[in-house]
Amino acid sequence: MTAASDAERAVEEALALVARDPGGRGRGPSAGGGAGSGVGGHGGTGAGHRATAWPRARETASRAGAVTRPRTHRVALSEALGEVLAAPLEALTDLPSFDTSAMDGWAVSGPGPWAVRPGSGVLAGSDRPEPLTDGEAVRIATGARIPGETTAVLRSEHSREVGGQLYADRDVLTGQDIRPRGQECRSGDLLLPAGSAVTPAVLGLAAAAGYDELLTRPRPRVEVLVLGDELLTEGRPHDGLIRDALSPMLGPWLERIGADVTATRRLGDDPDGAEALLRAVTGSAADLVITTGGTASGPVDHVHPVLERAGAELLVDGVAVRPGHPMLLARLDGGTRHVVGLPGNPLAAVSGLLTLAEPLVRGLAGRAPRPRYVAPVRDTVSGHPYDTRLVPVVLTADHAVPLRYQGPAMLRGIAAADALAVVPPHGAKAGQELEILDLPWVAGGCFT
């Protein structure tokens, strides 16, 4: 079975679990074992519902992206940075395409001493030079074409010229400091497989191999919808209104993890806002729509009813993680488009980004899941009785150091953090190794 069919089966299994749990989104001590409820039961708090375990939620998001039919395009090298190769990169020529000098010095033929050929010598980019005769030497620059009948290149610092004769200060070995044609690759050789990220080094290799354009998978298009009537776009909070912290944060964050954010818009919570949300979700041309807030079951939480009306299939409906448990992942139009619903509290939204949005974006872009690593936590960290916790940490040479200000509405901790530590239910003891999720600007993120 192929990797794609494996991923498709995993997504179908997630949908089957959703279909078997038509109750509401209530949570209990058993939270963490299965998948979320179906869209149709969004209004209740059925005891049968279990939030998706955090590792399974991330895996489901990753596979949902991986099985989506990819978009591809052909772009100039100057526009391909940060995208992913949609086809193998094969050499269009031998590299190097002719024998070249690896050093500034002398091309020599036969044993020395050698008679120096008059003139300026052989320069990089010059026409094919005249072959050497036995016992002859000619000056040569790094990267220049090797004259025929050359035995070796003698470095300038290892030679001396006296009266038109060239002498070597050390033994000369046949072929030394000559880069033979095809040393790096032959025409048709596989240089990189499809799925490789286009980094600056890949651009250089592609150019050296003769490419002007690359066939790539473009960055997934993402539209962000920030929901809420209580949000201010400027000035200080006042009279029950708060500043919109998500609009300035989400776009740049998503760009850094490899998305192309096409728009960030604000929508209200009133009934008109629900209709606007439905139009935005169903009419968006983006590969992924991200909403903030409205994923719970309150009187102005419109995301579940809107997804039901849009015919969405819920893959994840609630995750056993703190903060951020009321997040969700749905697919639209048979899986060609997706919706990630983030909680409205800022740190809870960050949790949703790392749990669902980032793995999904990587899958949509054709990139492999982020490599996993662990680090020992310096201090004891309290845990939730049933759920995973994501805790901001600073990374030192030896430890992950937990930070204060971990509440779901707080950004002070994450703003100072290098990463989030994944704390299992019931917490972690000092020195215990925890999985670490690097923040994209600390880990390098995608090239943009």
Short mmCIF file of C-alpha atoms in Angstrom, two decimals:
data_model
loop_
_atom_site.label_atom_id
_atom_site.label_comp_id
_atom_site.label_asym_id
_atom_site.label_seq_id
_atom_site.Cartn_x
_atom_site.Cartn_y
_atom_site.Cartn_z
CA MET A 1 0.00 0.00 0.00
CA THR A 2 1.29 3.47 -0.88
CA ALA A 3 1.90 6.24 1.64
CA ALA A 4 -0.95 8.23 0.07
CA SER A 5 -3.44 5.37 0.48
CA ASP A 6 -2.26 4.84 4.07
CA ALA A 7 -2.95 8.51 4.78
CA GLU A 8 -6.34 8.35 3.07
CA ARG A 9 -7.30 5.33 5.18
CA ALA A 10 -6.27 7.13 8.38
CA VAL A 11 -8.47 10.11 7.50
CA GLU A 12 -11.39 7.81 6.71
CA GLU A 13 -10.89 6.10 10.08
CA ALA A 14 -11.12 9.52 11.76
CA LEU A 15 -14.36 10.20 9.89
CA ALA A 16 -15.73 6.80 10.92
CA LEU A 17 -15.03 7.58 14.56
CA VAL A 18 -16.83 10.90 14.18
CA ALA A 19 -19.80 9.16 12.60
CA ARG A 20 -20.02 6.65 15.48
CA ASP A 21 -20.20 9.46 18.07
CA PRO A 22 -23.23 11.60 17.13
CA GLY A 23 -23.53 13.13 20.58
CA GLY A 24 -22.56 16.60 21.69
CA ARG A 25 -19.18 17.98 22.57
CA GLY A 26 -19.31 17.45 26.32
CA ARG A 27 -16.09 16.44 28.07
CA GLY A 28 -15.44 14.12 30.98
CA PRO A 29 -12.72 12.13 32.70
CA SER A 30 -12.51 9.84 29.65
CA ALA A 31 -11.47 12.70 27.35
CA GLY A 32 -8.55 11.93 25.12
CA GLY A 33 -9.37 8.51 23.77
CA GLY A 34 -11.25 8.99 20.49
CA ALA A 35 -12.32 11.41 17.81
CA GLY A 36 -14.76 14.29 18.02
CA SER A 37 -18.51 14.35 17.45
CA GLY A 38 -20.32 14.83 14.21
CA VAL A 39 -21.43 18.29 13.11
CA GLY A 40 -25.07 17.42 13.53
CA GLY A 41 -24.82 17.06 17.30
CA HIS A 42 -23.15 20.34 18.07
CA GLY A 43 -25.80 21.59 20.43
CA GLY A 44 -25.61 18.99 23.21
CA THR A 45 -23.21 17.78 25.84
CA GLY A 46 -23.59 14.05 25.32
CA ALA A 47 -21.57 11.97 27.75
CA GLY A 48 -20.41 9.74 24.86
CA HIS A 49 -18.23 12.40 23.32
CA ARG A 50 -14.48 12.18 23.73
CA ALA A 51 -12.04 14.78 22.52
CA THR A 52 -9.32 13.57 20.17
CA ALA A 53 -6.03 12.76 21.87
CA TRP A 54 -3.42 15.41 21.10
CA PRO A 55 -0.98 13.15 19.17
CA ARG A 56 -3.83 11.71 17.12
CA ALA A 57 -5.18 15.16 16.31
CA ARG A 58 -1.79 16.24 14.92
CA GLU A 59 -1.48 13.04 12.92
CA THR A 60 -4.98 13.43 11.50
CA ALA A 61 -4.22 17.01 10.41
CA SER A 62 -0.94 15.97 8.80
CA ARG A 63 -2.53 13.14 6.87
CA ALA A 64 -5.50 15.23 5.82
CA GLY A 65 -3.08 17.62 4.14
CA ALA A 66 -1.02 14.82 2.64
CA VAL A 67 -3.97 13.17 0.86
CA THR A 68 -5.30 16.41 -0.64
CA ARG A 69 -4.81 16.52 -4.40
CA PRO A 70 -1.82 18.84 -4.84
CA ARG A 71 -1.71 21.98 -6.90
CA THR A 72 1.44 22.43 -8.97
CA HIS A 73 2.90 25.20 -11.07
CA ARG A 74 6.05 25.97 -12.99
CA VAL A 75 7.91 29.02 -11.71
CA ALA A 76 11.18 30.81 -12.29
CA LEU A 77 13.97 30.02 -9.86
CA SER A 78 13.59 33.47 -8.35
CA GLU A 79 9.99 32.63 -7.32
CA ALA A 80 10.45 29.06 -6.08
CA LEU A 81 12.05 29.68 -2.69
CA GLY A 82 10.13 28.05 0.16
CA GLU A 83 8.04 25.82 -2.10
CA VAL A 84 8.39 22.07 -2.58
CA LEU A 85 9.56 20.18 -5.64
CA ALA A 86 6.62 18.55 -7.43
CA ALA A 87 8.93 16.47 -9.63
CA PRO A 88 12.39 14.98 -9.16
CA LEU A 89 15.28 17.31 -9.87
CA GLU A 90 17.44 15.59 -12.47
CA ALA A 91 20.70 16.91 -13.85
CA LEU A 92 20.33 18.48 -17.28
CA THR A 93 24.08 18.35 -17.85
CA ASP A 94 27.27 16.87 -16.46
CA LEU A 95 28.63 18.80 -13.48
CA PRO A 96 31.14 20.11 -14.16
CA SER A 97 30.34 20.05 -17.86
CA PHE A 98 34.06 20.04 -18.75
CA ASP A 99 37.34 19.40 -16.97
CA THR A 100 38.10 22.49 -14.88
CA SER A 101 40.88 23.79 -12.69
CA ALA A 102 40.24 23.63 -8.96
CA MET A 103 42.98 26.19 -8.21
CA ASP A 104 44.77 29.23 -9.52
CA GLY A 105 48.13 28.08 -10.80
CA TRP A 106 49.59 26.29 -13.80
CA ALA A 107 48.32 23.60 -16.12
CA VAL A 108 51.32 21.38 -16.85
CA SER A 109 51.97 18.48 -19.22
CA GLY A 110 54.40 15.72 -18.43
CA PRO A 111 57.24 15.86 -15.90
CA GLY A 112 58.89 19.19 -15.01
CA PRO A 113 60.51 21.50 -15.30
CA TRP A 114 58.16 23.01 -17.87
CA ALA A 115 58.52 25.70 -20.50
CA VAL A 116 56.06 28.52 -19.80
CA ARG A 117 53.70 29.33 -22.66
CA PRO A 118 53.68 33.12 -23.15
CA GLY A 119 50.49 35.12 -22.80
CA SER A 120 47.85 35.79 -20.17
CA GLY A 121 46.97 32.14 -19.70
CA VAL A 122 43.60 30.38 -19.49
CA LEU A 123 40.79 32.25 -17.75
CA ALA A 124 37.34 31.07 -16.59
CA GLY A 125 34.79 31.54 -19.34
CA SER A 126 37.34 31.72 -22.14
CA ASP A 127 37.20 29.65 -25.33
CA ARG A 128 38.63 26.16 -25.47
CA PRO A 129 42.39 26.56 -24.96
CA GLU A 130 45.04 25.07 -27.18
CA PRO A 131 46.32 21.67 -26.00
CA LEU A 132 49.63 21.56 -24.16
CA THR A 133 52.68 19.89 -25.56
CA ASP A 134 54.82 17.61 -23.44
CA GLY A 135 56.92 19.68 -21.03
CA GLU A 136 54.78 22.83 -21.43
CA ALA A 137 52.96 24.90 -18.79
CA VAL A 138 50.34 27.66 -19.03
CA ARG A 139 48.83 29.88 -16.36
CA ILE A 140 45.26 28.89 -15.43
CA ALA A 141 42.53 30.38 -13.21
CA THR A 142 40.15 28.56 -10.91
CA GLY A 143 37.15 27.32 -12.89
CA ALA A 144 38.89 27.61 -16.26
CA ARG A 145 38.70 24.83 -18.83
CA ILE A 146 41.65 22.43 -18.69
CA PRO A 147 43.74 22.38 -21.90
CA GLY A 148 44.07 19.06 -23.66
CA GLU A 149 47.03 16.87 -22.65
CA THR A 150 47.20 18.47 -19.18
CA THR A 151 48.75 16.17 -16.59
CA ALA A 152 47.96 18.19 -13.48
CA VAL A 153 47.37 21.66 -12.09
CA LEU A 154 50.27 23.02 -10.05
CA ARG A 155 49.19 25.58 -7.45
CA SER A 156 50.85 28.98 -7.67
CA GLU A 157 52.12 28.72 -4.08
CA HIS A 158 53.78 25.39 -4.86
CA SER A 159 55.76 26.62 -7.87
CA ARG A 160 58.36 29.14 -9.00
CA GLU A 161 59.09 30.57 -12.41
CA VAL A 162 62.72 31.25 -13.37
CA GLY A 163 63.72 32.51 -16.82
CA GLY A 164 60.72 31.09 -18.63
CA GLN A 165 60.98 27.76 -16.86
CA LEU A 166 58.51 26.54 -14.20
CA TYR A 167 59.68 24.44 -11.28
CA ALA A 168 57.60 22.54 -8.69
CA ASP A 169 58.43 22.84 -5.02
CA ARG A 170 56.85 19.44 -4.27
CA ASP A 171 55.86 16.25 -6.06
CA VAL A 172 53.22 16.61 -8.76
CA LEU A 173 50.59 13.86 -8.94
CA THR A 174 48.69 13.09 -12.11
CA GLY A 175 45.23 14.69 -12.02
CA GLN A 176 45.86 16.85 -8.96
CA ASP A 177 43.61 19.89 -8.57
CA ILE A 178 41.61 19.01 -11.67
CA ARG A 179 37.84 18.68 -11.36
CA PRO A 180 36.99 16.11 -14.03
CA ARG A 181 33.86 16.39 -16.13
CA GLY A 182 30.90 14.73 -14.33
CA GLN A 183 32.64 14.62 -10.95
CA GLU A 184 29.50 15.81 -9.15
CA CYS A 185 26.89 14.25 -11.43
CA ARG A 186 26.18 13.02 -14.92
CA SER A 187 23.35 14.25 -17.11
CA GLY A 188 20.13 12.51 -16.02
CA ASP A 189 21.32 11.74 -12.49
CA LEU A 190 18.72 12.21 -9.73
CA LEU A 191 19.82 15.20 -7.68
CA LEU A 192 16.81 15.53 -5.35
CA PRO A 193 13.51 13.65 -5.08
CA ALA A 194 10.07 15.18 -5.41
CA GLY A 195 8.96 16.57 -2.05
CA SER A 196 12.26 18.29 -1.30
CA ALA A 197 11.95 21.81 0.06
CA VAL A 198 13.34 24.50 -2.21
CA THR A 199 16.04 26.14 -0.10
CA PRO A 200 18.67 28.65 -1.28
CA ALA A 201 21.08 25.73 -1.73
CA VAL A 202 18.53 23.91 -3.92
CA LEU A 203 18.17 27.03 -6.06
CA GLY A 204 21.94 27.10 -6.53
CA LEU A 205 22.05 23.40 -7.42
CA ALA A 206 19.17 23.77 -9.88
CA ALA A 207 20.86 26.71 -11.58
CA ALA A 208 24.17 24.82 -11.79
CA ALA A 209 22.34 21.84 -13.29
CA GLY A 210 20.85 23.99 -16.04
CA TYR A 211 17.37 24.89 -14.77
CA ASP A 212 15.62 28.21 -15.35
CA GLU A 213 12.28 27.05 -13.88
CA LEU A 214 11.08 24.45 -11.41
CA LEU A 215 7.84 22.47 -11.13
CA THR A 216 6.75 23.01 -7.53
CA ARG A 217 3.85 22.75 -5.17
CA PRO A 218 2.92 26.31 -4.23
CA ARG A 219 2.47 27.45 -0.68
CA PRO A 220 -1.06 26.65 0.54
CA ARG A 221 -3.41 29.62 0.35
CA VAL A 222 -4.89 30.51 3.74
CA GLU A 223 -7.62 32.98 4.65
CA VAL A 224 -8.01 34.04 8.29
CA LEU A 225 -11.42 35.01 9.70
CA VAL A 226 -11.29 36.66 13.13
CA LEU A 227 -14.68 36.47 14.84
CA GLY A 228 -15.99 38.74 17.56
CA ASP A 229 -17.86 41.98 18.22
CA GLU A 230 -15.71 42.93 21.21
CA LEU A 231 -12.44 43.49 19.33
CA LEU A 232 -10.68 46.81 18.84
CA THR A 233 -8.17 47.40 16.04
CA GLU A 234 -6.39 50.30 17.72
CA GLY A 235 -6.00 52.07 21.03
CA ARG A 236 -6.32 50.77 24.56
CA PRO A 237 -8.99 48.33 25.79
CA HIS A 238 -12.00 50.12 27.29
CA ASP A 239 -15.67 49.68 28.16
CA GLY A 240 -15.65 45.87 27.85
CA LEU A 241 -13.82 45.97 24.52
CA ILE A 242 -10.42 44.33 24.02
CA ARG A 243 -7.70 44.65 21.43
CA ASP A 244 -7.62 42.16 18.58
CA ALA A 245 -4.36 40.31 19.31
CA LEU A 246 -4.98 37.57 16.74
CA SER A 247 -5.05 39.53 13.48
CA PRO A 248 -1.52 40.93 13.92
CA MET A 249 -0.23 37.50 15.02
CA LEU A 250 -1.84 34.81 12.89
CA GLY A 251 -0.92 36.06 9.41
CA PRO A 252 2.83 36.36 10.03
CA TRP A 253 2.83 33.09 11.99
CA LEU A 254 1.14 31.22 9.14
CA GLU A 255 3.50 32.77 6.58
CA ARG A 256 6.41 31.58 8.67
CA ILE A 257 5.19 27.97 8.70
CA GLY A 258 4.83 27.93 4.93
CA ALA A 259 1.42 29.38 4.02
CA ASP A 260 0.45 32.19 1.68
CA VAL A 261 -2.06 34.26 3.65
CA THR A 262 -4.44 35.77 1.11
CA ALA A 263 -6.54 37.81 3.57
CA THR A 264 -7.24 38.43 7.24
CA ARG A 265 -10.80 39.63 7.85
CA ARG A 266 -12.95 40.37 10.90
CA LEU A 267 -16.55 39.20 11.21
CA GLY A 268 -19.15 39.92 13.89
CA ASP A 269 -20.88 37.51 16.27
CA ASP A 270 -24.47 38.59 15.54
CA PRO A 271 -26.84 36.64 13.24
CA ASP A 272 -25.65 38.68 10.29
CA GLY A 273 -22.14 37.62 11.24
CA ALA A 274 -23.18 33.96 11.01
CA GLU A 275 -24.43 34.51 7.47
CA ALA A 276 -21.24 36.38 6.61
CA LEU A 277 -19.21 33.51 8.04
CA LEU A 278 -21.13 31.00 5.90
CA ARG A 279 -20.51 33.07 2.79
CA ALA A 280 -16.83 33.46 3.67
CA VAL A 281 -16.31 29.74 4.30
CA THR A 282 -18.20 28.50 1.24
CA GLY A 283 -16.98 31.22 -1.11
CA SER A 284 -13.31 31.30 -0.21
CA ALA A 285 -10.78 30.32 -2.87
CA ALA A 286 -8.22 29.45 -0.18
CA ASP A 287 -7.02 25.92 0.46
CA LEU A 288 -7.52 26.50 4.18
CA VAL A 289 -9.85 28.84 6.07
CA ILE A 290 -8.87 29.53 9.67
CA THR A 291 -11.46 30.91 12.06
CA THR A 292 -10.86 32.24 15.56
CA GLY A 293 -13.43 31.92 18.32
CA GLY A 294 -16.95 30.57 18.05
CA THR A 295 -15.99 26.88 18.33
CA ALA A 296 -17.78 26.20 21.65
CA SER A 297 -21.52 25.89 22.22
CA GLY A 298 -22.46 29.39 23.38
CA PRO A 299 -25.28 31.52 21.95
CA VAL A 300 -22.95 33.35 19.54
CA ASP A 301 -20.68 30.41 18.67
CA HIS A 302 -21.55 30.01 15.01
CA VAL A 303 -18.74 27.85 13.65
CA HIS A 304 -20.37 24.42 14.12
CA PRO A 305 -23.78 25.44 12.69
CA VAL A 306 -22.04 27.12 9.74
CA LEU A 307 -19.95 24.04 9.02
CA GLU A 308 -23.08 21.89 9.17
CA ARG A 309 -24.82 24.15 6.65
CA ALA A 310 -21.71 24.10 4.46
CA GLY A 311 -21.72 20.29 4.33
CA ALA A 312 -18.37 19.99 6.08
CA GLU A 313 -16.97 16.73 7.42
CA LEU A 314 -15.44 17.02 10.87
CA LEU A 315 -12.11 15.21 11.22
CA VAL A 316 -11.33 16.60 14.67
CA ASP A 317 -13.90 18.15 16.99
CA GLY A 318 -12.16 19.04 20.22
CA VAL A 319 -8.68 18.00 21.31
CA ALA A 320 -7.59 16.77 24.72
CA VAL A 321 -5.11 19.62 25.17
CA ARG A 322 -4.86 22.69 27.39
CA PRO A 323 -5.08 25.44 26.42
CA GLY A 324 -7.14 25.18 23.27
CA HIS A 325 -9.35 22.11 23.67
CA PRO A 326 -12.36 23.43 21.65
CA MET A 327 -10.37 23.53 18.37
CA LEU A 328 -11.58 21.68 15.28
CA LEU A 329 -10.58 20.49 11.82
CA ALA A 330 -13.06 19.97 8.98
CA ARG A 331 -12.87 19.33 5.29
CA LEU A 332 -15.04 20.80 2.56
CA ASP A 333 -15.83 19.92 -1.04
CA GLY A 334 -14.73 16.31 -0.74
CA GLY A 335 -11.44 17.22 0.89
CA THR A 336 -10.21 19.81 -1.59
CA ARG A 337 -10.49 22.55 1.06
CA HIS A 338 -10.20 22.59 4.84
CA VAL A 339 -11.29 24.65 7.84
CA VAL A 340 -9.38 24.91 11.11
CA GLY A 341 -11.35 26.46 13.93
CA LEU A 342 -9.12 28.01 16.60
CA PRO A 343 -10.30 29.09 20.04
CA GLY A 344 -10.58 32.82 20.55
CA ASN A 345 -8.17 33.16 23.48
CA PRO A 346 -4.70 34.06 22.18
CA LEU A 347 -2.57 31.30 23.74
CA ALA A 348 -5.33 28.77 23.04
CA ALA A 349 -5.24 29.90 19.40
CA VAL A 350 -1.47 29.32 19.37
CA SER A 351 -2.12 25.81 20.68
CA GLY A 352 -4.51 25.24 17.80
CA LEU A 353 -1.98 26.56 15.31
CA LEU A 354 0.65 24.08 16.46
CA THR A 355 -1.77 21.18 16.93
CA LEU A 356 -3.83 21.38 13.73
CA ALA A 357 -2.86 24.22 11.41
CA GLU A 358 0.88 23.62 11.15
CA PRO A 359 0.68 19.85 10.44
CA LEU A 360 -2.11 20.49 7.92
CA VAL A 361 -0.17 23.25 6.13
CA ARG A 362 2.93 21.07 5.94
CA GLY A 363 0.86 18.26 4.44
CA LEU A 364 -0.82 20.57 1.93
CA ALA A 365 2.60 21.91 0.92
CA GLY A 366 3.98 18.41 0.41
CA ARG A 367 6.44 18.72 3.26
CA ALA A 368 7.20 15.93 5.70
CA PRO A 369 6.01 16.21 9.31
CA ARG A 370 8.27 18.20 11.56
CA PRO A 371 11.05 16.06 13.08
CA ARG A 372 10.42 15.28 16.73
CA TYR A 373 12.87 15.80 19.56
CA VAL A 374 12.82 15.90 23.34
CA ALA A 375 14.58 17.87 26.07
CA PRO A 376 14.62 17.52 29.86
CA VAL A 377 12.46 20.03 31.68
CA ARG A 378 14.28 21.90 34.42
CA ASP A 379 11.40 22.28 36.85
CA THR A 380 8.40 20.22 37.87
CA VAL A 381 5.39 21.13 35.70
CA SER A 382 1.84 20.59 36.87
CA GLY A 383 -0.47 18.70 34.54
CA HIS A 384 -4.14 18.41 33.69
CA PRO A 385 -5.85 15.26 35.05
CA TYR A 386 -6.77 13.99 31.58
CA ASP A 387 -5.37 16.30 28.87
CA THR A 388 -2.00 17.17 27.40
CA ARG A 389 -0.69 20.63 28.28
CA LEU A 390 1.39 22.87 26.00
CA VAL A 391 3.64 25.07 28.16
CA PRO A 392 5.88 27.91 26.89
CA VAL A 393 9.57 27.25 27.61
CA VAL A 394 12.95 28.84 27.08
CA LEU A 395 15.62 26.45 25.80
CA THR A 396 19.06 26.45 27.39
CA ALA A 397 22.01 24.23 26.55
CA ASP A 398 20.77 21.66 29.06
CA HIS A 399 17.07 22.16 29.78
CA ALA A 400 13.69 23.46 28.79
CA VAL A 401 12.77 26.10 31.37
CA PRO A 402 9.00 26.60 31.88
CA LEU A 403 7.76 30.17 31.81
CA ARG A 404 4.99 31.82 33.77
CA TYR A 405 1.90 33.36 32.18
CA GLN A 406 0.51 30.15 30.72
CA GLY A 407 -3.17 31.06 30.82
CA PRO A 408 -5.22 30.62 27.64
CA ALA A 409 -5.69 34.39 27.26
CA MET A 410 -2.03 35.26 27.93
CA LEU A 411 0.64 36.01 25.34
CA ARG A 412 3.35 37.20 27.71
CA GLY A 413 4.82 33.72 28.15
CA ILE A 414 4.77 32.69 24.49
CA ALA A 415 6.27 36.04 23.44
CA ALA A 416 9.36 35.27 25.51
CA ALA A 417 9.47 31.56 24.63
CA ASP A 418 11.63 29.52 22.28
CA ALA A 419 9.21 26.59 22.16
CA LEU A 420 6.28 24.82 23.76
CA ALA A 421 6.86 21.73 25.87
CA VAL A 422 4.34 18.91 25.56
CA VAL A 423 3.36 17.98 29.12
CA PRO A 424 1.48 14.67 29.53
CA PRO A 425 -1.58 14.26 31.78
CA HIS A 426 -0.71 14.53 35.49
CA GLY A 427 2.39 16.65 34.75
CA ALA A 428 6.12 16.11 34.54
CA LYS A 429 8.89 15.90 37.12
CA ALA A 430 12.07 17.96 37.00
CA GLY A 431 14.52 16.29 34.62
CA GLN A 432 11.83 14.39 32.72
CA GLU A 433 12.24 14.48 28.93
CA LEU A 434 9.38 16.17 27.10
CA GLU A 435 8.62 16.59 23.42
CA ILE A 436 9.50 20.11 22.27
CA LEU A 437 7.68 22.14 19.63
CA ASP A 438 10.02 24.84 18.37
CA LEU A 439 8.45 28.17 17.50
CA PRO A 440 8.97 28.84 13.79
CA TRP A 441 11.13 31.93 14.15
CA VAL A 442 13.44 30.10 16.57
CA ALA A 443 13.69 26.95 14.42
CA GLY A 444 14.20 28.92 11.23
CA GLY A 445 10.75 28.32 9.73
CA CYS A 446 10.21 28.40 5.99
CA PHE A 447 12.13 30.53 3.56
CA THR A 448 9.94 33.37 2.37
#
